[in-house]
């Protein structure tokens, strides 16, 4: 492989990684005029330990903060349509801080539910919320690299960097 081919390969890999990161981000910024920050389902598996939501306040709340955010995690069973509230909590988000809430899953939860619905809302001014991210945390089961599922964009970037490094060493 010559240097021109190597450079083109690196550019292509970086472009694919950037596109992947844009689509892999699981979160939204707060929007003015709406009180619901997130209402989404997260699929769970046998290795899922918990489901979380992270809420970050804007850099400057001009004395209007902190903002209370109500978070509910509901287990959903698609086969029979049943659902159960697993965890309800209120977090207080101050300016330029990130607060988290999570629902820890046990074996019974993983057997009973296919997914967990994450709902976060505020009765306050949602424009004071900079971002909301949610997802799942899983354990590494078995051997291997384990980049699927819970690792997401970080694992993808790590693999791309290793490939770029290896390609660069061949020259």
PDB file of C-alpha atoms in Angstrom:
ATOM      1  CA  UNK A   1       0.000   0.000   0.000  1.00  0.00           C
ATOM      2  CA  UNK A   2       1.517   3.342  -1.023  1.00  0.00           C
ATOM      3  CA  UNK A   3       1.223   6.609   0.885  1.00  0.00           C
ATOM      4  CA  UNK A   4      -1.585   7.984  -1.326  1.00  0.00           C
ATOM      5  CA  UNK A   5      -3.714   4.874  -0.807  1.00  0.00           C
ATOM      6  CA  UNK A   6      -2.958   4.938   2.911  1.00  0.00           C
ATOM      7  CA  UNK A   7      -3.959   8.613   3.226  1.00  0.00           C
ATOM      8  CA  UNK A   8      -7.207   8.009   1.329  1.00  0.00           C
ATOM      9  CA  UNK A   9      -8.006   5.060   3.578  1.00  0.00           C
ATOM     10  CA  UNK A  10      -7.436   7.162   6.708  1.00  0.00           C
ATOM     11  CA  UNK A  11      -9.699   9.940   5.381  1.00  0.00           C
ATOM     12  CA  UNK A  12     -12.436   7.418   4.555  1.00  0.00           C
ATOM     13  CA  UNK A  13     -12.229   5.796   8.001  1.00  0.00           C
ATOM     14  CA  UNK A  14     -12.357   9.150   9.809  1.00  0.00           C
ATOM     15  CA  UNK A  15     -15.359  10.243   7.716  1.00  0.00           C
ATOM     16  CA  UNK A  16     -17.219   7.011   8.489  1.00  0.00           C
ATOM     17  CA  UNK A  17     -16.444   7.395  12.195  1.00  0.00           C
ATOM     18  CA  UNK A  18     -17.735  10.979  12.222  1.00  0.00           C
ATOM     19  CA  UNK A  19     -20.983   9.939  10.532  1.00  0.00           C
ATOM     20  CA  UNK A  20     -21.346   7.033  12.948  1.00  0.00           C
ATOM     21  CA  UNK A  21     -20.835   9.289  15.962  1.00  0.00           C
ATOM     22  CA  UNK A  22     -23.446  11.727  14.675  1.00  0.00           C
ATOM     23  CA  UNK A  23     -26.048   8.973  14.490  1.00  0.00           C
ATOM     24  CA  UNK A  24     -24.946   7.105  17.625  1.00  0.00           C
ATOM     25  CA  UNK A  25     -25.438   9.959  20.078  1.00  0.00           C
ATOM     26  CA  UNK A  26     -28.355   9.069  22.337  1.00  0.00           C
ATOM     27  CA  UNK A  27     -29.505  12.387  23.666  1.00  0.00           C
ATOM     28  CA  UNK A  28     -31.152  15.690  22.942  1.00  0.00           C
ATOM     29  CA  UNK A  29     -30.765  19.245  24.073  1.00  0.00           C
ATOM     30  CA  UNK A  30     -33.538  20.819  26.096  1.00  0.00           C
ATOM     31  CA  UNK A  31     -36.102  22.762  24.070  1.00  0.00           C
ATOM     32  CA  UNK A  32     -37.885  25.927  25.084  1.00  0.00           C
ATOM     33  CA  UNK A  33     -41.624  25.541  25.646  1.00  0.00           C
ATOM     34  CA  UNK A  34     -41.647  21.794  26.240  1.00  0.00           C
ATOM     35  CA  UNK A  35     -41.556  20.041  29.587  1.00  0.00           C
ATOM     36  CA  UNK A  36     -40.696  16.546  28.303  1.00  0.00           C
ATOM     37  CA  UNK A  37     -36.961  16.114  27.883  1.00  0.00           C
ATOM     38  CA  UNK A  38     -36.945  12.450  26.865  1.00  0.00           C
ATOM     39  CA  UNK A  39     -39.525   9.721  26.250  1.00  0.00           C
ATOM     40  CA  UNK A  40     -37.767   6.726  24.705  1.00  0.00           C
ATOM     41  CA  UNK A  41     -37.343   2.972  25.127  1.00  0.00           C
ATOM     42  CA  UNK A  42     -34.034   1.201  25.693  1.00  0.00           C
ATOM     43  CA  UNK A  43     -33.839  -2.474  24.719  1.00  0.00           C
ATOM     44  CA  UNK A  44     -32.406  -4.682  27.441  1.00  0.00           C
ATOM     45  CA  UNK A  45     -30.571  -8.000  27.334  1.00  0.00           C
ATOM     46  CA  UNK A  46     -29.310 -10.604  29.786  1.00  0.00           C
ATOM     47  CA  UNK A  47     -26.158  -8.525  30.328  1.00  0.00           C
ATOM     48  CA  UNK A  48     -27.956  -5.222  31.030  1.00  0.00           C
ATOM     49  CA  UNK A  49     -27.257  -4.134  34.597  1.00  0.00           C
ATOM     50  CA  UNK A  50     -29.032  -0.773  34.630  1.00  0.00           C
ATOM     51  CA  UNK A  51     -30.667   1.955  32.571  1.00  0.00           C
ATOM     52  CA  UNK A  52     -29.665   5.577  33.154  1.00  0.00           C
ATOM     53  CA  UNK A  53     -30.413   9.176  32.259  1.00  0.00           C
ATOM     54  CA  UNK A  54     -27.895  12.041  32.569  1.00  0.00           C
ATOM     55  CA  UNK A  55     -29.189  15.631  32.591  1.00  0.00           C
ATOM     56  CA  UNK A  56     -26.838  18.616  32.205  1.00  0.00           C
ATOM     57  CA  UNK A  57     -27.717  22.203  33.091  1.00  0.00           C
ATOM     58  CA  UNK A  58     -26.774  25.155  30.886  1.00  0.00           C
ATOM     59  CA  UNK A  59     -23.613  27.110  31.728  1.00  0.00           C
ATOM     60  CA  UNK A  60     -25.484  30.136  33.107  1.00  0.00           C
ATOM     61  CA  UNK A  61     -29.002  29.890  34.548  1.00  0.00           C
ATOM     62  CA  UNK A  62     -29.092  33.622  35.414  1.00  0.00           C
ATOM     63  CA  UNK A  63     -30.287  32.834  38.931  1.00  0.00           C
ATOM     64  CA  UNK A  64     -33.225  30.715  37.658  1.00  0.00           C
ATOM     65  CA  UNK A  65     -31.847  27.329  38.674  1.00  0.00           C
ATOM     66  CA  UNK A  66     -31.592  24.668  39.828  1.00  0.00           C
ATOM     67  CA  UNK A  67     -34.241  22.838  37.800  1.00  0.00           C
ATOM     68  CA  UNK A  68     -36.091  19.776  39.138  1.00  0.00           C
ATOM     69  CA  UNK A  69     -36.326  16.929  36.625  1.00  0.00           C
ATOM     70  CA  UNK A  70     -38.727  14.037  37.226  1.00  0.00           C
ATOM     71  CA  UNK A  71     -37.421  10.714  35.905  1.00  0.00           C
ATOM     72  CA  UNK A  72     -39.428   7.489  35.528  1.00  0.00           C
ATOM     73  CA  UNK A  73     -38.107   4.107  34.379  1.00  0.00           C
ATOM     74  CA  UNK A  74     -40.825   1.643  33.314  1.00  0.00           C
ATOM     75  CA  UNK A  75     -40.213  -2.002  32.375  1.00  0.00           C
ATOM     76  CA  UNK A  76     -42.104  -2.998  29.191  1.00  0.00           C
ATOM     77  CA  UNK A  77     -43.084  -6.530  28.152  1.00  0.00           C
ATOM     78  CA  UNK A  78     -43.909  -6.500  24.425  1.00  0.00           C
ATOM     79  CA  UNK A  79     -45.415 -10.000  24.349  1.00  0.00           C
ATOM     80  CA  UNK A  80     -48.275  -9.313  26.780  1.00  0.00           C
ATOM     81  CA  UNK A  81     -48.295  -5.498  26.778  1.00  0.00           C
ATOM     82  CA  UNK A  82     -47.651  -5.228  30.508  1.00  0.00           C
ATOM     83  CA  UNK A  83     -45.553  -2.563  32.160  1.00  0.00           C
ATOM     84  CA  UNK A  84     -44.264  -1.845  35.652  1.00  0.00           C
ATOM     85  CA  UNK A  85     -42.670   1.295  37.071  1.00  0.00           C
ATOM     86  CA  UNK A  86     -39.200   0.229  38.175  1.00  0.00           C
ATOM     87  CA  UNK A  87     -37.958   3.545  39.557  1.00  0.00           C
ATOM     88  CA  UNK A  88     -39.237   7.109  39.988  1.00  0.00           C
ATOM     89  CA  UNK A  89     -37.050   9.926  41.213  1.00  0.00           C
ATOM     90  CA  UNK A  90     -36.524  13.670  41.039  1.00  0.00           C
ATOM     91  CA  UNK A  91     -33.084  15.103  40.381  1.00  0.00           C
ATOM     92  CA  UNK A  92     -32.101  18.742  40.869  1.00  0.00           C
ATOM     93  CA  UNK A  93     -29.927  20.073  38.043  1.00  0.00           C
ATOM     94  CA  UNK A  94     -27.831  23.176  38.701  1.00  0.00           C
ATOM     95  CA  UNK A  95     -25.959  25.270  36.141  1.00  0.00           C
ATOM     96  CA  UNK A  96     -23.039  23.565  34.409  1.00  0.00           C
ATOM     97  CA  UNK A  97     -23.548  20.284  36.296  1.00  0.00           C
ATOM     98  CA  UNK A  98     -24.671  16.837  35.264  1.00  0.00           C
ATOM     99  CA  UNK A  99     -27.032  14.872  37.476  1.00  0.00           C
ATOM    100  CA  UNK A 100     -27.896  11.214  36.925  1.00  0.00           C
ATOM    101  CA  UNK A 101     -30.678   8.798  37.736  1.00  0.00           C
ATOM    102  CA  UNK A 102     -30.711   5.062  37.104  1.00  0.00           C
ATOM    103  CA  UNK A 103     -32.762   1.938  37.526  1.00  0.00           C
ATOM    104  CA  UNK A 104     -30.798  -1.160  38.494  1.00  0.00           C
ATOM    105  CA  UNK A 105     -32.169  -4.326  36.913  1.00  0.00           C
ATOM    106  CA  UNK A 106     -32.272  -7.707  38.618  1.00  0.00           C
ATOM    107  CA  UNK A 107     -32.641 -11.144  37.013  1.00  0.00           C
ATOM    108  CA  UNK A 108     -36.423 -10.985  37.303  1.00  0.00           C
ATOM    109  CA  UNK A 109     -36.533  -7.641  35.477  1.00  0.00           C
ATOM    110  CA  UNK A 110     -34.336  -8.952  32.655  1.00  0.00           C
ATOM    111  CA  UNK A 111     -36.580 -12.014  32.297  1.00  0.00           C
ATOM    112  CA  UNK A 112     -39.856 -10.058  32.475  1.00  0.00           C
ATOM    113  CA  UNK A 113     -39.133  -7.046  30.256  1.00  0.00           C
ATOM    114  CA  UNK A 114     -37.905  -6.512  26.706  1.00  0.00           C
ATOM    115  CA  UNK A 115     -37.169  -2.829  27.189  1.00  0.00           C
ATOM    116  CA  UNK A 116     -37.266   0.008  29.684  1.00  0.00           C
ATOM    117  CA  UNK A 117     -39.038   3.289  28.876  1.00  0.00           C
ATOM    118  CA  UNK A 118     -37.156   6.339  30.105  1.00  0.00           C
ATOM    119  CA  UNK A 119     -39.235   9.482  30.687  1.00  0.00           C
ATOM    120  CA  UNK A 120     -37.661  12.693  31.977  1.00  0.00           C
ATOM    121  CA  UNK A 121     -39.641  15.899  32.315  1.00  0.00           C
ATOM    122  CA  UNK A 122     -39.549  19.175  34.154  1.00  0.00           C
ATOM    123  CA  UNK A 123     -42.232  21.494  35.418  1.00  0.00           C
ATOM    124  CA  UNK A 124     -39.668  24.282  35.247  1.00  0.00           C
ATOM    125  CA  UNK A 125     -37.981  26.010  32.350  1.00  0.00           C
ATOM    126  CA  UNK A 126     -36.585  23.313  30.083  1.00  0.00           C
ATOM    127  CA  UNK A 127     -34.441  25.896  28.265  1.00  0.00           C
ATOM    128  CA  UNK A 128     -32.189  25.697  31.353  1.00  0.00           C
ATOM    129  CA  UNK A 129     -31.335  22.099  30.390  1.00  0.00           C
ATOM    130  CA  UNK A 130     -28.367  21.846  28.035  1.00  0.00           C
ATOM    131  CA  UNK A 131     -28.525  18.130  27.242  1.00  0.00           C
ATOM    132  CA  UNK A 132     -30.125  14.825  28.179  1.00  0.00           C
ATOM    133  CA  UNK A 133     -28.446  11.484  27.504  1.00  0.00           C
ATOM    134  CA  UNK A 134     -29.797   8.028  28.278  1.00  0.00           C
ATOM    135  CA  UNK A 135     -28.884   4.422  27.702  1.00  0.00           C
ATOM    136  CA  UNK A 136     -27.929   1.193  29.388  1.00  0.00           C
ATOM    137  CA  UNK A 137     -24.965  -0.203  31.259  1.00  0.00           C
ATOM    138  CA  UNK A 138     -24.072  -3.833  30.735  1.00  0.00           C
ATOM    139  CA  UNK A 139     -21.615  -6.332  32.026  1.00  0.00           C
ATOM    140  CA  UNK A 140     -18.983  -7.917  29.843  1.00  0.00           C
ATOM    141  CA  UNK A 141     -20.024 -11.500  29.324  1.00  0.00           C
ATOM    142  CA  UNK A 142     -17.687 -14.140  27.976  1.00  0.00           C
ATOM    143  CA  UNK A 143     -14.433 -13.667  26.124  1.00  0.00           C
ATOM    144  CA  UNK A 144     -13.566 -11.272  23.349  1.00  0.00           C
ATOM    145  CA  UNK A 145     -13.374  -7.557  22.842  1.00  0.00           C
ATOM    146  CA  UNK A 146     -17.047  -6.949  23.631  1.00  0.00           C
ATOM    147  CA  UNK A 147     -17.594  -3.792  21.581  1.00  0.00           C
ATOM    148  CA  UNK A 148     -21.234  -4.477  20.737  1.00  0.00           C
ATOM    149  CA  UNK A 149     -24.233  -2.855  22.376  1.00  0.00           C
ATOM    150  CA  UNK A 150     -23.423  -0.849  25.452  1.00  0.00           C
ATOM    151  CA  UNK A 151     -20.008   0.397  24.303  1.00  0.00           C
ATOM    152  CA  UNK A 152     -21.497   2.370  21.394  1.00  0.00           C
ATOM    153  CA  UNK A 153     -19.618   5.293  19.880  1.00  0.00           C
ATOM    154  CA  UNK A 154     -16.609   5.122  22.220  1.00  0.00           C
ATOM    155  CA  UNK A 155     -15.883   1.547  21.165  1.00  0.00           C
ATOM    156  CA  UNK A 156     -16.278   2.469  17.508  1.00  0.00           C
ATOM    157  CA  UNK A 157     -13.780   5.298  17.825  1.00  0.00           C
ATOM    158  CA  UNK A 158     -11.320   3.021  19.645  1.00  0.00           C
ATOM    159  CA  UNK A 159     -11.513   0.413  16.885  1.00  0.00           C
ATOM    160  CA  UNK A 160     -11.081   3.069  14.170  1.00  0.00           C
ATOM    161  CA  UNK A 161      -8.024   4.502  15.934  1.00  0.00           C
ATOM    162  CA  UNK A 162      -6.441   1.057  16.257  1.00  0.00           C
ATOM    163  CA  UNK A 163      -7.073   0.343  12.558  1.00  0.00           C
ATOM    164  CA  UNK A 164      -5.587   3.709  11.545  1.00  0.00           C
ATOM    165  CA  UNK A 165      -2.558   3.052  13.741  1.00  0.00           C
ATOM    166  CA  UNK A 166      -2.072  -0.428  12.242  1.00  0.00           C
ATOM    167  CA  UNK A 167      -2.410   0.857   8.657  1.00  0.00           C
ATOM    168  CA  UNK A 168       0.108   3.600   9.379  1.00  0.00           C
ATOM    169  CA  UNK A 169       2.645   1.057  10.682  1.00  0.00           C
ATOM    170  CA  UNK A 170       2.652  -0.893   7.389  1.00  0.00           C
ATOM    171  CA  UNK A 171       4.429   1.947   5.550  1.00  0.00           C
TER     172      UNK A 171
END
